[in-house]
């Protein structure tokens, strides 16, 4: 089964309409396309769905599900951020993600730039980038508990701007220990982890999330994985899945 469940559209920060995306997915020979636009986050309105657009989003995906039945399975999903308030329901599945740290009630996006992360480390973590990383992984460790999601989204998003290793050393024991502690807590949930190729398709990284080091650890622990393109344009659907499809634990079909 060829499927991609992490797909963004113009309802949040994607570039294509849902119907354009469905047609592209059919053209790629996909069996399942799952929409997962960003949940409403009042702390940052720049990238997420507007609260008033959520009913329209649900209605549009359900319309496409019916219209293209027999050609492709269309699923109504959501990428639910840790900082989305309240109870979120009415979806076929949810991806649980962390995009922000909130030290001292500030809002620090972890996936906008290396400069933002360095400045946040200086301002809130006494110049210690590893203290920031520890705070990030601690928050990620609770993402399923908080969101009740079905899939663990881009686990180590914090390394988006660390392609050349200049932001932090991922081999540093403090970084690795923080990541592994979070992985161990999430492994208890029995939820699959994304292998997310979005940062590769957009030129930020050479490897998917999680990093190969962390994928090796998860594989040893018997984790399961869902391949995700995290596409914001139709050319990101199923991006580079062939590189990761044969890894142990990769799911070949989706059943919630």
JSON list of C-alpha atoms in Angstrom, two decimals:
[
{"chain": "A", "resi": 1, "resn": "UNK", "atom": "CA", "xyz": [0.00, 0.00, 0.00]},
{"chain": "A", "resi": 2, "resn": "UNK", "atom": "CA", "xyz": [1.32, 3.43, -0.98]},
{"chain": "A", "resi": 3, "resn": "UNK", "atom": "CA", "xyz": [0.17, 6.02, 1.52]},
{"chain": "A", "resi": 4, "resn": "UNK", "atom": "CA", "xyz": [1.17, 9.36, 2.97]},
{"chain": "A", "resi": 5, "resn": "UNK", "atom": "CA", "xyz": [-0.66, 10.71, 6.01]},
{"chain": "A", "resi": 6, "resn": "UNK", "atom": "CA", "xyz": [1.26, 13.94, 6.62]},
{"chain": "A", "resi": 7, "resn": "UNK", "atom": "CA", "xyz": [-0.03, 16.36, 4.00]},
{"chain": "A", "resi": 8, "resn": "UNK", "atom": "CA", "xyz": [-0.65, 20.13, 4.26]},
{"chain": "A", "resi": 9, "resn": "UNK", "atom": "CA", "xyz": [-2.88, 22.31, 2.09]},
{"chain": "A", "resi": 10, "resn": "UNK", "atom": "CA", "xyz": [-3.94, 25.93, 1.75]},
{"chain": "A", "resi": 11, "resn": "UNK", "atom": "CA", "xyz": [-6.06, 25.43, 4.86]},
{"chain": "A", "resi": 12, "resn": "UNK", "atom": "CA", "xyz": [-2.82, 25.88, 6.84]},
{"chain": "A", "resi": 13, "resn": "UNK", "atom": "CA", "xyz": [0.65, 26.51, 5.38]},
{"chain": "A", "resi": 14, "resn": "UNK", "atom": "CA", "xyz": [0.49, 24.33, 2.27]},
{"chain": "A", "resi": 15, "resn": "UNK", "atom": "CA", "xyz": [0.51, 25.63, -1.30]},
{"chain": "A", "resi": 16, "resn": "UNK", "atom": "CA", "xyz": [-2.13, 23.43, -2.94]},
{"chain": "A", "resi": 17, "resn": "UNK", "atom": "CA", "xyz": [-5.84, 22.90, -2.43]},
{"chain": "A", "resi": 18, "resn": "UNK", "atom": "CA", "xyz": [-7.02, 19.55, -1.09]},
{"chain": "A", "resi": 19, "resn": "UNK", "atom": "CA", "xyz": [-8.49, 18.60, -4.47]},
{"chain": "A", "resi": 20, "resn": "UNK", "atom": "CA", "xyz": [-5.26, 19.44, -6.31]},
{"chain": "A", "resi": 21, "resn": "UNK", "atom": "CA", "xyz": [-3.50, 17.21, -3.80]},
{"chain": "A", "resi": 22, "resn": "UNK", "atom": "CA", "xyz": [-5.91, 14.32, -4.28]},
{"chain": "A", "resi": 23, "resn": "UNK", "atom": "CA", "xyz": [-5.48, 14.48, -8.05]},
{"chain": "A", "resi": 24, "resn": "UNK", "atom": "CA", "xyz": [-1.68, 14.53, -7.65]},
{"chain": "A", "resi": 25, "resn": "UNK", "atom": "CA", "xyz": [-1.87, 11.54, -5.31]},
{"chain": "A", "resi": 26, "resn": "UNK", "atom": "CA", "xyz": [-3.93, 9.61, -7.84]},
{"chain": "A", "resi": 27, "resn": "UNK", "atom": "CA", "xyz": [-1.40, 10.53, -10.50]},
{"chain": "A", "resi": 28, "resn": "UNK", "atom": "CA", "xyz": [1.38, 9.11, -8.32]},
{"chain": "A", "resi": 29, "resn": "UNK", "atom": "CA", "xyz": [-0.49, 5.83, -7.94]},
{"chain": "A", "resi": 30, "resn": "UNK", "atom": "CA", "xyz": [-1.09, 6.28, -4.23]},
{"chain": "A", "resi": 31, "resn": "UNK", "atom": "CA", "xyz": [-3.64, 4.11, -2.43]},
{"chain": "A", "resi": 32, "resn": "UNK", "atom": "CA", "xyz": [-4.27, 6.46, 0.50]},
{"chain": "A", "resi": 33, "resn": "UNK", "atom": "CA", "xyz": [-3.77, 10.20, 1.04]},
{"chain": "A", "resi": 34, "resn": "UNK", "atom": "CA", "xyz": [-4.32, 11.57, 4.51]},
{"chain": "A", "resi": 35, "resn": "UNK", "atom": "CA", "xyz": [-4.73, 15.30, 5.11]},
{"chain": "A", "resi": 36, "resn": "UNK", "atom": "CA", "xyz": [-3.16, 16.67, 8.29]},
{"chain": "A", "resi": 37, "resn": "UNK", "atom": "CA", "xyz": [-3.30, 20.43, 8.25]},
{"chain": "A", "resi": 38, "resn": "UNK", "atom": "CA", "xyz": [-1.99, 22.22, 11.33]},
{"chain": "A", "resi": 39, "resn": "UNK", "atom": "CA", "xyz": [-4.34, 22.54, 14.27]},
{"chain": "A", "resi": 40, "resn": "UNK", "atom": "CA", "xyz": [-5.30, 25.96, 15.56]},
{"chain": "A", "resi": 41, "resn": "UNK", "atom": "CA", "xyz": [-2.61, 27.36, 17.88]},
{"chain": "A", "resi": 42, "resn": "UNK", "atom": "CA", "xyz": [-3.45, 30.73, 19.43]},
{"chain": "A", "resi": 43, "resn": "UNK", "atom": "CA", "xyz": [0.21, 31.30, 20.33]},
{"chain": "A", "resi": 44, "resn": "UNK", "atom": "CA", "xyz": [1.10, 31.57, 16.62]},
{"chain": "A", "resi": 45, "resn": "UNK", "atom": "CA", "xyz": [-1.49, 32.20, 13.91]},
{"chain": "A", "resi": 46, "resn": "UNK", "atom": "CA", "xyz": [1.01, 32.42, 11.06]},
{"chain": "A", "resi": 47, "resn": "UNK", "atom": "CA", "xyz": [0.93, 28.81, 9.90]},
{"chain": "A", "resi": 48, "resn": "UNK", "atom": "CA", "xyz": [-2.10, 27.04, 11.37]},
{"chain": "A", "resi": 49, "resn": "UNK", "atom": "CA", "xyz": [-5.74, 26.68, 10.42]},
{"chain": "A", "resi": 50, "resn": "UNK", "atom": "CA", "xyz": [-7.99, 29.51, 11.45]},
{"chain": "A", "resi": 51, "resn": "UNK", "atom": "CA", "xyz": [-10.43, 28.39, 14.10]},
{"chain": "A", "resi": 52, "resn": "UNK", "atom": "CA", "xyz": [-13.39, 29.39, 11.95]},
{"chain": "A", "resi": 53, "resn": "UNK", "atom": "CA", "xyz": [-12.03, 27.36, 8.99]},
{"chain": "A", "resi": 54, "resn": "UNK", "atom": "CA", "xyz": [-11.96, 24.02, 10.80]},
{"chain": "A", "resi": 55, "resn": "UNK", "atom": "CA", "xyz": [-15.58, 23.06, 9.92]},
{"chain": "A", "resi": 56, "resn": "UNK", "atom": "CA", "xyz": [-14.94, 23.99, 6.27]},
{"chain": "A", "resi": 57, "resn": "UNK", "atom": "CA", "xyz": [-11.76, 21.89, 6.26]},
{"chain": "A", "resi": 58, "resn": "UNK", "atom": "CA", "xyz": [-13.60, 18.87, 7.61]},
{"chain": "A", "resi": 59, "resn": "UNK", "atom": "CA", "xyz": [-16.41, 19.29, 5.10]},
{"chain": "A", "resi": 60, "resn": "UNK", "atom": "CA", "xyz": [-14.02, 19.62, 2.14]},
{"chain": "A", "resi": 61, "resn": "UNK", "atom": "CA", "xyz": [-12.00, 16.53, 2.99]},
{"chain": "A", "resi": 62, "resn": "UNK", "atom": "CA", "xyz": [-15.21, 14.53, 3.50]},
{"chain": "A", "resi": 63, "resn": "UNK", "atom": "CA", "xyz": [-16.47, 15.76, 0.14]},
{"chain": "A", "resi": 64, "resn": "UNK", "atom": "CA", "xyz": [-13.29, 14.59, -1.55]},
{"chain": "A", "resi": 65, "resn": "UNK", "atom": "CA", "xyz": [-13.44, 11.28, 0.28]},
{"chain": "A", "resi": 66, "resn": "UNK", "atom": "CA", "xyz": [-16.83, 10.64, -1.30]},
{"chain": "A", "resi": 67, "resn": "UNK", "atom": "CA", "xyz": [-16.04, 12.11, -4.72]},
{"chain": "A", "resi": 68, "resn": "UNK", "atom": "CA", "xyz": [-12.90, 10.03, -5.28]},
{"chain": "A", "resi": 69, "resn": "UNK", "atom": "CA", "xyz": [-14.01, 6.81, -3.60]},
{"chain": "A", "resi": 70, "resn": "UNK", "atom": "CA", "xyz": [-12.93, 3.92, -5.81]},
{"chain": "A", "resi": 71, "resn": "UNK", "atom": "CA", "xyz": [-9.90, 5.82, -7.09]},
{"chain": "A", "resi": 72, "resn": "UNK", "atom": "CA", "xyz": [-8.14, 6.56, -3.80]},
{"chain": "A", "resi": 73, "resn": "UNK", "atom": "CA", "xyz": [-8.86, 6.46, -0.07]},
{"chain": "A", "resi": 74, "resn": "UNK", "atom": "CA", "xyz": [-8.98, 9.97, 1.38]},
{"chain": "A", "resi": 75, "resn": "UNK", "atom": "CA", "xyz": [-8.57, 10.38, 5.15]},
{"chain": "A", "resi": 76, "resn": "UNK", "atom": "CA", "xyz": [-9.41, 13.35, 7.33]},
{"chain": "A", "resi": 77, "resn": "UNK", "atom": "CA", "xyz": [-6.49, 13.87, 9.67]},
{"chain": "A", "resi": 78, "resn": "UNK", "atom": "CA", "xyz": [-4.89, 16.64, 11.68]},
{"chain": "A", "resi": 79, "resn": "UNK", "atom": "CA", "xyz": [-1.40, 17.56, 12.82]},
{"chain": "A", "resi": 80, "resn": "UNK", "atom": "CA", "xyz": [-2.22, 18.49, 16.39]},
{"chain": "A", "resi": 81, "resn": "UNK", "atom": "CA", "xyz": [0.30, 20.69, 18.11]},
{"chain": "A", "resi": 82, "resn": "UNK", "atom": "CA", "xyz": [1.08, 20.19, 21.78]},
{"chain": "A", "resi": 83, "resn": "UNK", "atom": "CA", "xyz": [0.01, 23.78, 22.43]},
{"chain": "A", "resi": 84, "resn": "UNK", "atom": "CA", "xyz": [-3.41, 23.51, 20.81]},
{"chain": "A", "resi": 85, "resn": "UNK", "atom": "CA", "xyz": [-5.94, 24.15, 23.58]},
{"chain": "A", "resi": 86, "resn": "UNK", "atom": "CA", "xyz": [-8.95, 22.04, 24.46]},
{"chain": "A", "resi": 87, "resn": "UNK", "atom": "CA", "xyz": [-10.21, 18.71, 23.24]},
{"chain": "A", "resi": 88, "resn": "UNK", "atom": "CA", "xyz": [-9.73, 17.97, 19.53]},
{"chain": "A", "resi": 89, "resn": "UNK", "atom": "CA", "xyz": [-11.91, 15.31, 17.93]},
{"chain": "A", "resi": 90, "resn": "UNK", "atom": "CA", "xyz": [-13.74, 14.34, 14.75]},
{"chain": "A", "resi": 91, "resn": "UNK", "atom": "CA", "xyz": [-10.75, 13.08, 12.75]},
{"chain": "A", "resi": 92, "resn": "UNK", "atom": "CA", "xyz": [-9.76, 9.73, 11.24]},
{"chain": "A", "resi": 93, "resn": "UNK", "atom": "CA", "xyz": [-6.33, 10.08, 12.90]},
{"chain": "A", "resi": 94, "resn": "UNK", "atom": "CA", "xyz": [-4.06, 12.70, 14.44]},
{"chain": "A", "resi": 95, "resn": "UNK", "atom": "CA", "xyz": [-0.32, 13.34, 14.30]},
{"chain": "A", "resi": 96, "resn": "UNK", "atom": "CA", "xyz": [1.05, 14.70, 17.57]},
{"chain": "A", "resi": 97, "resn": "UNK", "atom": "CA", "xyz": [3.79, 17.31, 17.19]},
{"chain": "A", "resi": 98, "resn": "UNK", "atom": "CA", "xyz": [5.77, 19.90, 19.12]},
{"chain": "A", "resi": 99, "resn": "UNK", "atom": "CA", "xyz": [6.63, 23.12, 17.30]},
{"chain": "A", "resi": 100, "resn": "UNK", "atom": "CA", "xyz": [7.23, 25.48, 20.23]},
{"chain": "A", "resi": 101, "resn": "UNK", "atom": "CA", "xyz": [8.99, 25.93, 23.51]},
{"chain": "A", "resi": 102, "resn": "UNK", "atom": "CA", "xyz": [7.36, 28.33, 25.96]},
{"chain": "A", "resi": 103, "resn": "UNK", "atom": "CA", "xyz": [9.99, 29.38, 28.52]},
{"chain": "A", "resi": 104, "resn": "UNK", "atom": "CA", "xyz": [8.85, 32.16, 30.85]},
{"chain": "A", "resi": 105, "resn": "UNK", "atom": "CA", "xyz": [5.61, 32.38, 28.82]},
{"chain": "A", "resi": 106, "resn": "UNK", "atom": "CA", "xyz": [7.53, 33.33, 25.68]},
{"chain": "A", "resi": 107, "resn": "UNK", "atom": "CA", "xyz": [6.84, 31.50, 22.40]},
{"chain": "A", "resi": 108, "resn": "UNK", "atom": "CA", "xyz": [9.93, 30.02, 20.72]},
{"chain": "A", "resi": 109, "resn": "UNK", "atom": "CA", "xyz": [9.34, 28.16, 17.44]},
{"chain": "A", "resi": 110, "resn": "UNK", "atom": "CA", "xyz": [11.84, 25.35, 17.04]},
{"chain": "A", "resi": 111, "resn": "UNK", "atom": "CA", "xyz": [11.55, 25.08, 13.26]},
{"chain": "A", "resi": 112, "resn": "UNK", "atom": "CA", "xyz": [11.92, 28.64, 11.96]},
{"chain": "A", "resi": 113, "resn": "UNK", "atom": "CA", "xyz": [15.66, 29.37, 12.12]},
{"chain": "A", "resi": 114, "resn": "UNK", "atom": "CA", "xyz": [18.91, 28.55, 13.87]},
{"chain": "A", "resi": 115, "resn": "UNK", "atom": "CA", "xyz": [19.18, 32.20, 14.92]},
{"chain": "A", "resi": 116, "resn": "UNK", "atom": "CA", "xyz": [15.91, 31.97, 16.85]},
{"chain": "A", "resi": 117, "resn": "UNK", "atom": "CA", "xyz": [17.15, 28.89, 18.69]},
{"chain": "A", "resi": 118, "resn": "UNK", "atom": "CA", "xyz": [20.52, 30.43, 19.54]},
{"chain": "A", "resi": 119, "resn": "UNK", "atom": "CA", "xyz": [18.85, 33.59, 20.78]},
{"chain": "A", "resi": 120, "resn": "UNK", "atom": "CA", "xyz": [16.40, 31.56, 22.85]},
{"chain": "A", "resi": 121, "resn": "UNK", "atom": "CA", "xyz": [19.27, 29.60, 24.38]},
{"chain": "A", "resi": 122, "resn": "UNK", "atom": "CA", "xyz": [20.99, 32.87, 25.30]},
{"chain": "A", "resi": 123, "resn": "UNK", "atom": "CA", "xyz": [17.83, 34.48, 26.65]},
{"chain": "A", "resi": 124, "resn": "UNK", "atom": "CA", "xyz": [16.15, 31.64, 28.53]},
{"chain": "A", "resi": 125, "resn": "UNK", "atom": "CA", "xyz": [18.72, 28.87, 29.03]},
{"chain": "A", "resi": 126, "resn": "UNK", "atom": "CA", "xyz": [21.85, 30.78, 30.14]},
{"chain": "A", "resi": 127, "resn": "UNK", "atom": "CA", "xyz": [23.45, 30.33, 26.73]},
{"chain": "A", "resi": 128, "resn": "UNK", "atom": "CA", "xyz": [23.21, 26.55, 26.96]},
{"chain": "A", "resi": 129, "resn": "UNK", "atom": "CA", "xyz": [21.82, 25.11, 23.71]},
{"chain": "A", "resi": 130, "resn": "UNK", "atom": "CA", "xyz": [21.75, 21.64, 25.28]},
{"chain": "A", "resi": 131, "resn": "UNK", "atom": "CA", "xyz": [19.50, 22.88, 28.08]},
{"chain": "A", "resi": 132, "resn": "UNK", "atom": "CA", "xyz": [17.15, 24.10, 25.35]},
{"chain": "A", "resi": 133, "resn": "UNK", "atom": "CA", "xyz": [17.35, 20.69, 23.65]},
{"chain": "A", "resi": 134, "resn": "UNK", "atom": "CA", "xyz": [16.60, 18.97, 26.97]},
{"chain": "A", "resi": 135, "resn": "UNK", "atom": "CA", "xyz": [13.53, 21.14, 27.44]},
{"chain": "A", "resi": 136, "resn": "UNK", "atom": "CA", "xyz": [12.40, 20.35, 23.90]},
{"chain": "A", "resi": 137, "resn": "UNK", "atom": "CA", "xyz": [12.74, 16.58, 24.27]},
{"chain": "A", "resi": 138, "resn": "UNK", "atom": "CA", "xyz": [11.03, 16.67, 27.65]},
{"chain": "A", "resi": 139, "resn": "UNK", "atom": "CA", "xyz": [8.05, 18.32, 25.99]},
{"chain": "A", "resi": 140, "resn": "UNK", "atom": "CA", "xyz": [8.09, 15.87, 23.08]},
{"chain": "A", "resi": 141, "resn": "UNK", "atom": "CA", "xyz": [8.09, 12.97, 25.55]},
{"chain": "A", "resi": 142, "resn": "UNK", "atom": "CA", "xyz": [4.60, 14.09, 26.64]},
{"chain": "A", "resi": 143, "resn": "UNK", "atom": "CA", "xyz": [3.11, 14.77, 23.22]},
{"chain": "A", "resi": 144, "resn": "UNK", "atom": "CA", "xyz": [0.93, 11.65, 23.06]},
{"chain": "A", "resi": 145, "resn": "UNK", "atom": "CA", "xyz": [-0.23, 12.13, 26.64]},
{"chain": "A", "resi": 146, "resn": "UNK", "atom": "CA", "xyz": [-1.23, 15.72, 25.76]},
{"chain": "A", "resi": 147, "resn": "UNK", "atom": "CA", "xyz": [-2.72, 15.27, 22.28]},
{"chain": "A", "resi": 148, "resn": "UNK", "atom": "CA", "xyz": [-3.97, 11.66, 22.36]},
{"chain": "A", "resi": 149, "resn": "UNK", "atom": "CA", "xyz": [-2.61, 11.43, 18.82]},
{"chain": "A", "resi": 150, "resn": "UNK", "atom": "CA", "xyz": [-2.15, 8.25, 16.79]},
{"chain": "A", "resi": 151, "resn": "UNK", "atom": "CA", "xyz": [1.27, 9.02, 15.28]},
{"chain": "A", "resi": 152, "resn": "UNK", "atom": "CA", "xyz": [4.36, 10.69, 16.77]},
{"chain": "A", "resi": 153, "resn": "UNK", "atom": "CA", "xyz": [5.34, 13.54, 14.45]},
{"chain": "A", "resi": 154, "resn": "UNK", "atom": "CA", "xyz": [8.90, 14.53, 13.43]},
{"chain": "A", "resi": 155, "resn": "UNK", "atom": "CA", "xyz": [10.43, 13.53, 16.78]},
{"chain": "A", "resi": 156, "resn": "UNK", "atom": "CA", "xyz": [13.66, 15.55, 16.54]},
{"chain": "A", "resi": 157, "resn": "UNK", "atom": "CA", "xyz": [12.41, 18.61, 14.67]},
{"chain": "A", "resi": 158, "resn": "UNK", "atom": "CA", "xyz": [14.93, 20.63, 16.66]},
{"chain": "A", "resi": 159, "resn": "UNK", "atom": "CA", "xyz": [17.68, 19.41, 14.30]},
{"chain": "A", "resi": 160, "resn": "UNK", "atom": "CA", "xyz": [16.04, 20.98, 11.23]},
{"chain": "A", "resi": 161, "resn": "UNK", "atom": "CA", "xyz": [18.76, 23.65, 11.00]},
{"chain": "A", "resi": 162, "resn": "UNK", "atom": "CA", "xyz": [21.61, 21.43, 12.14]},
{"chain": "A", "resi": 163, "resn": "UNK", "atom": "CA", "xyz": [22.52, 20.01, 8.74]},
{"chain": "A", "resi": 164, "resn": "UNK", "atom": "CA", "xyz": [26.17, 21.08, 9.12]},
{"chain": "A", "resi": 165, "resn": "UNK", "atom": "CA", "xyz": [26.32, 20.38, 12.86]},
{"chain": "A", "resi": 166, "resn": "UNK", "atom": "CA", "xyz": [26.96, 24.02, 13.74]},
{"chain": "A", "resi": 167, "resn": "UNK", "atom": "CA", "xyz": [23.92, 24.46, 16.01]},
{"chain": "A", "resi": 168, "resn": "UNK", "atom": "CA", "xyz": [24.67, 21.53, 18.32]},
{"chain": "A", "resi": 169, "resn": "UNK", "atom": "CA", "xyz": [26.53, 18.23, 18.47]},
{"chain": "A", "resi": 170, "resn": "UNK", "atom": "CA", "xyz": [23.98, 15.44, 18.19]},
{"chain": "A", "resi": 171, "resn": "UNK", "atom": "CA", "xyz": [26.60, 13.02, 19.55]},
{"chain": "A", "resi": 172, "resn": "UNK", "atom": "CA", "xyz": [26.87, 15.01, 22.79]},
{"chain": "A", "resi": 173, "resn": "UNK", "atom": "CA", "xyz": [25.81, 12.75, 25.69]},
{"chain": "A", "resi": 174, "resn": "UNK", "atom": "CA", "xyz": [23.40, 15.37, 27.01]},
{"chain": "A", "resi": 175, "resn": "UNK", "atom": "CA", "xyz": [21.63, 15.61, 23.66]},
{"chain": "A", "resi": 176, "resn": "UNK", "atom": "CA", "xyz": [21.50, 11.88, 23.14]},
{"chain": "A", "resi": 177, "resn": "UNK", "atom": "CA", "xyz": [20.38, 11.15, 26.70]},
{"chain": "A", "resi": 178, "resn": "UNK", "atom": "CA", "xyz": [17.56, 13.69, 26.44]},
{"chain": "A", "resi": 179, "resn": "UNK", "atom": "CA", "xyz": [16.42, 12.20, 23.13]},
{"chain": "A", "resi": 180, "resn": "UNK", "atom": "CA", "xyz": [16.61, 8.60, 24.33]},
{"chain": "A", "resi": 181, "resn": "UNK", "atom": "CA", "xyz": [14.73, 9.38, 27.54]},
{"chain": "A", "resi": 182, "resn": "UNK", "atom": "CA", "xyz": [11.94, 10.89, 25.45]},
{"chain": "A", "resi": 183, "resn": "UNK", "atom": "CA", "xyz": [11.97, 7.93, 23.08]},
{"chain": "A", "resi": 184, "resn": "UNK", "atom": "CA", "xyz": [11.66, 5.51, 25.98]},
{"chain": "A", "resi": 185, "resn": "UNK", "atom": "CA", "xyz": [8.64, 7.34, 27.32]},
{"chain": "A", "resi": 186, "resn": "UNK", "atom": "CA", "xyz": [6.99, 7.45, 23.91]},
{"chain": "A", "resi": 187, "resn": "UNK", "atom": "CA", "xyz": [7.74, 3.79, 23.23]},
{"chain": "A", "resi": 188, "resn": "UNK", "atom": "CA", "xyz": [5.46, 2.96, 26.15]},
{"chain": "A", "resi": 189, "resn": "UNK", "atom": "CA", "xyz": [2.53, 4.41, 24.20]},
{"chain": "A", "resi": 190, "resn": "UNK", "atom": "CA", "xyz": [2.97, 1.81, 21.41]},
{"chain": "A", "resi": 191, "resn": "UNK", "atom": "CA", "xyz": [2.31, 4.55, 18.84]},
{"chain": "A", "resi": 192, "resn": "UNK", "atom": "CA", "xyz": [4.27, 4.57, 15.57]},
{"chain": "A", "resi": 193, "resn": "UNK", "atom": "CA", "xyz": [6.92, 7.18, 14.92]},
{"chain": "A", "resi": 194, "resn": "UNK", "atom": "CA", "xyz": [7.07, 9.12, 11.69]},
{"chain": "A", "resi": 195, "resn": "UNK", "atom": "CA", "xyz": [10.01, 8.74, 9.40]},
{"chain": "A", "resi": 196, "resn": "UNK", "atom": "CA", "xyz": [9.48, 12.23, 8.04]},
{"chain": "A", "resi": 197, "resn": "UNK", "atom": "CA", "xyz": [11.24, 13.30, 4.83]},
{"chain": "A", "resi": 198, "resn": "UNK", "atom": "CA", "xyz": [9.88, 16.86, 4.76]},
{"chain": "A", "resi": 199, "resn": "UNK", "atom": "CA", "xyz": [13.15, 18.54, 5.72]},
{"chain": "A", "resi": 200, "resn": "UNK", "atom": "CA", "xyz": [14.92, 16.71, 2.89]},
{"chain": "A", "resi": 201, "resn": "UNK", "atom": "CA", "xyz": [12.37, 17.73, 0.26]},
{"chain": "A", "resi": 202, "resn": "UNK", "atom": "CA", "xyz": [12.71, 21.38, 1.32]},
{"chain": "A", "resi": 203, "resn": "UNK", "atom": "CA", "xyz": [16.52, 21.29, 1.37]},
{"chain": "A", "resi": 204, "resn": "UNK", "atom": "CA", "xyz": [17.11, 21.66, 5.11]},
{"chain": "A", "resi": 205, "resn": "UNK", "atom": "CA", "xyz": [18.43, 18.19, 5.85]},
{"chain": "A", "resi": 206, "resn": "UNK", "atom": "CA", "xyz": [20.03, 15.16, 4.21]},
{"chain": "A", "resi": 207, "resn": "UNK", "atom": "CA", "xyz": [18.27, 12.66, 6.48]},
{"chain": "A", "resi": 208, "resn": "UNK", "atom": "CA", "xyz": [14.72, 12.21, 7.69]},
{"chain": "A", "resi": 209, "resn": "UNK", "atom": "CA", "xyz": [13.43, 12.74, 11.20]},
{"chain": "A", "resi": 210, "resn": "UNK", "atom": "CA", "xyz": [14.35, 10.96, 13.43]},
{"chain": "A", "resi": 211, "resn": "UNK", "atom": "CA", "xyz": [18.08, 10.90, 12.74]},
{"chain": "A", "resi": 212, "resn": "UNK", "atom": "CA", "xyz": [19.68, 7.58, 11.74]},
{"chain": "A", "resi": 213, "resn": "UNK", "atom": "CA", "xyz": [21.17, 7.27, 15.25]},
{"chain": "A", "resi": 214, "resn": "UNK", "atom": "CA", "xyz": [17.73, 7.50, 16.82]},
{"chain": "A", "resi": 215, "resn": "UNK", "atom": "CA", "xyz": [16.09, 5.26, 14.21]},
{"chain": "A", "resi": 216, "resn": "UNK", "atom": "CA", "xyz": [18.68, 2.60, 15.05]},
{"chain": "A", "resi": 217, "resn": "UNK", "atom": "CA", "xyz": [17.77, 2.90, 18.72]},
{"chain": "A", "resi": 218, "resn": "UNK", "atom": "CA", "xyz": [14.06, 2.68, 17.97]},
{"chain": "A", "resi": 219, "resn": "UNK", "atom": "CA", "xyz": [14.59, -0.32, 15.71]},
{"chain": "A", "resi": 220, "resn": "UNK", "atom": "CA", "xyz": [16.43, -2.14, 18.50]},
{"chain": "A", "resi": 221, "resn": "UNK", "atom": "CA", "xyz": [13.44, -1.45, 20.75]},
{"chain": "A", "resi": 222, "resn": "UNK", "atom": "CA", "xyz": [10.96, -2.84, 18.22]},
{"chain": "A", "resi": 223, "resn": "UNK", "atom": "CA", "xyz": [9.29, 0.45, 17.30]},
{"chain": "A", "resi": 224, "resn": "UNK", "atom": "CA", "xyz": [6.99, 0.82, 14.32]},
{"chain": "A", "resi": 225, "resn": "UNK", "atom": "CA", "xyz": [7.23, 3.61, 11.76]},
{"chain": "A", "resi": 226, "resn": "UNK", "atom": "CA", "xyz": [4.99, 5.49, 9.33]},
{"chain": "A", "resi": 227, "resn": "UNK", "atom": "CA", "xyz": [6.61, 7.07, 6.29]},
{"chain": "A", "resi": 228, "resn": "UNK", "atom": "CA", "xyz": [5.58, 10.73, 6.00]},
{"chain": "A", "resi": 229, "resn": "UNK", "atom": "CA", "xyz": [6.35, 13.30, 3.33]},
{"chain": "A", "resi": 230, "resn": "UNK", "atom": "CA", "xyz": [5.19, 16.26, 5.43]},
{"chain": "A", "resi": 231, "resn": "UNK", "atom": "CA", "xyz": [4.36, 17.78, 2.07]},
{"chain": "A", "resi": 232, "resn": "UNK", "atom": "CA", "xyz": [3.48, 21.44, 1.67]},
{"chain": "A", "resi": 233, "resn": "UNK", "atom": "CA", "xyz": [3.31, 21.08, -2.12]},
{"chain": "A", "resi": 234, "resn": "UNK", "atom": "CA", "xyz": [2.16, 18.15, -4.23]},
{"chain": "A", "resi": 235, "resn": "UNK", "atom": "CA", "xyz": [5.72, 17.30, -5.28]},
{"chain": "A", "resi": 236, "resn": "UNK", "atom": "CA", "xyz": [6.43, 16.40, -1.65]},
{"chain": "A", "resi": 237, "resn": "UNK", "atom": "CA", "xyz": [3.97, 13.51, -1.56]},
{"chain": "A", "resi": 238, "resn": "UNK", "atom": "CA", "xyz": [5.76, 10.25, -0.66]},
{"chain": "A", "resi": 239, "resn": "UNK", "atom": "CA", "xyz": [9.07, 12.07, -1.07]},
{"chain": "A", "resi": 240, "resn": "UNK", "atom": "CA", "xyz": [12.06, 9.68, -1.04]},
{"chain": "A", "resi": 241, "resn": "UNK", "atom": "CA", "xyz": [10.03, 6.88, 0.55]},
{"chain": "A", "resi": 242, "resn": "UNK", "atom": "CA", "xyz": [12.04, 4.37, -1.46]},
{"chain": "A", "resi": 243, "resn": "UNK", "atom": "CA", "xyz": [15.09, 5.16, 0.71]},
{"chain": "A", "resi": 244, "resn": "UNK", "atom": "CA", "xyz": [13.33, 4.15, 3.93]},
{"chain": "A", "resi": 245, "resn": "UNK", "atom": "CA", "xyz": [10.63, 1.69, 2.88]},
{"chain": "A", "resi": 246, "resn": "UNK", "atom": "CA", "xyz": [12.62, -1.43, 3.75]},
{"chain": "A", "resi": 247, "resn": "UNK", "atom": "CA", "xyz": [13.67, -0.38, 7.25]},
{"chain": "A", "resi": 248, "resn": "UNK", "atom": "CA", "xyz": [12.52, -2.79, 9.98]},
{"chain": "A", "resi": 249, "resn": "UNK", "atom": "CA", "xyz": [9.22, -1.73, 11.52]},
{"chain": "A", "resi": 250, "resn": "UNK", "atom": "CA", "xyz": [7.95, 0.39, 8.61]},
{"chain": "A", "resi": 251, "resn": "UNK", "atom": "CA", "xyz": [4.21, -0.14, 8.28]},
{"chain": "A", "resi": 252, "resn": "UNK", "atom": "CA", "xyz": [3.01, -1.30, 4.87]},
{"chain": "A", "resi": 253, "resn": "UNK", "atom": "CA", "xyz": [-0.59, -0.31, 5.48]},
{"chain": "A", "resi": 254, "resn": "UNK", "atom": "CA", "xyz": [-2.44, 2.07, 7.78]},
{"chain": "A", "resi": 255, "resn": "UNK", "atom": "CA", "xyz": [-4.93, 0.88, 10.35]},
{"chain": "A", "resi": 256, "resn": "UNK", "atom": "CA", "xyz": [-5.74, 3.08, 13.32]}
]
